[in-house]
């Protein structure tokens, strides 16, 4: 292998070296030329990052290293099984993050990340987990450099924005086109003297740029000679020329009256007039095809909504893609949330999406975006979600909306503010019914749930009956409900448990023992769960037996369907059925109402609106 002297770009960034825009342009141009040569041979690098860019110490030329992940253009899974991540997460293109086919524009995206990091010293997306990083790459729009880095020229910032477009078609056409754009920006900056330099914090870092059409000269060392004879000869020659010219000009007959010659006017390039971006100018931009990832989201989980920005202009005069083409930030898309209860609108907790004029689609075309925001600080409720195309001065150009629900997450933490009803309360009851079992099990101090992997093996359901007489009047005002149990022992595994409710025709009260006691043949479930309504599920991890005796309500069922079911209930009692969706040859055991641990009795927690 070739012996290289110098350091990688990663080392320079780690040392805190700050690159000037001129150096960023120079490196980007050289690397783009190298990628162009690889792409011309059908090779996609797929792992462009600072560690794979080496800066030679003697010539200052960058070299692209490590083609170990390179492949001929095609799907990601030509080298790996489907679903594998190929490349370094922080520098992956969206198509790599989504495990989609890649082409040479994937390398352009990764180079855009490198140039972004050189400009500001950090990656556009920073997450501690690979999963969150992949989500951000696929769905988030990076913050433009000219919003927070004053030294970065607008043209360079806008080019990097295009390199980081989610859609490959919106990036520079290929590496050669990128090289030309970088060269144009560098030449323009040099000719206007607007090269914004940065004070370096390390030894000066030279990045050399050789013109594409000029071969690098070969330097041949030669013996050093004295320069004195040469200096004398040049001086004598100059004196001779000056004397001849003076004689010719002063000779009689050659004298002419002095004339004043005005210098030719130098054309001054007119600066483009600033565009006043108004709501009317942006009004042809409409938001369509709003598709939430789900109708309901659990509190603490991110909301992800896909939408489309469409240019509906019908003429060049009202086409914003023409009128604001040169405006760095021409439009802003903001998202607002309005809860159904309070009606007070608030901005969604996310960065507004800033759109450069050069990115606005042509008439009849569109751009797809993803809006993503966290729900940690959002009160669970049903929300109207408003998408607005706005000017930078907050004038609304167009608007569209959709609806989502955010459900409370009661999987852990205290259940404060809830009224509690246990299976001990009033006419409450609980029991286990097992396939083929003829005797009642309602007086046992435990409940069992099991589904054998054997078709004819053990099948056990836990039945819970709650007496609602004490809360019947407030049922229509229920806001949140939770059904909880406590693990007593049993199978050590991860399990998915499901909560069902018997429909209205099978809500007759029953008892733990005696003539009204439930046994398998008396339940409506002997032929399956088609007579029960599915409400919600809970996933528990008892793989090491860690849940047994470690909590009074460590298994919780909650969700919008459970809330809605109880709101519409007209009966004085409600019967829930707990079923194991996971198949095991051992049962999971819970405390029943006969348990000596009163705090571990099955409980229905209710919270109502005032």
Short mmCIF file of C-alpha atoms in Angstrom, two decimals, residues 43 55 76 108 112 117 121 140 158 256 272 290 343 387 453 470 486 492 523 579 588:
data_model
loop_
_atom_site.label_atom_id
_atom_site.label_comp_id
_atom_site.label_asym_id
_atom_site.label_seq_id
_atom_site.Cartn_x
_atom_site.Cartn_y
_atom_site.Cartn_z
CA UNK A 43 -18.42 2.29 -8.22
CA UNK A 55 -4.88 15.18 3.71
CA UNK A 76 -27.72 -2.11 -0.40
CA UNK A 108 -22.93 13.24 -2.66
CA UNK A 112 -22.47 17.11 2.15
CA UNK A 117 -19.17 19.29 9.79
CA UNK A 121 -17.63 21.47 13.77
CA UNK A 140 -35.50 15.39 9.79
CA UNK A 158 -27.55 26.52 0.01
CA UNK A 256 2.46 66.02 -30.87
CA UNK A 272 -30.31 42.00 -7.77
CA UNK A 290 -50.99 14.51 5.09
CA UNK A 343 -58.96 24.51 22.40
CA UNK A 387 -49.67 22.69 8.80
CA UNK A 453 -47.56 -24.02 22.07
CA UNK A 470 -69.86 3.55 43.08
CA UNK A 486 -49.22 -7.88 40.24
CA UNK A 492 -39.68 -16.59 33.36
CA UNK A 523 -67.88 -19.00 29.90
CA UNK A 579 -55.17 -13.77 27.61
CA UNK A 588 -47.77 -16.67 34.42
#
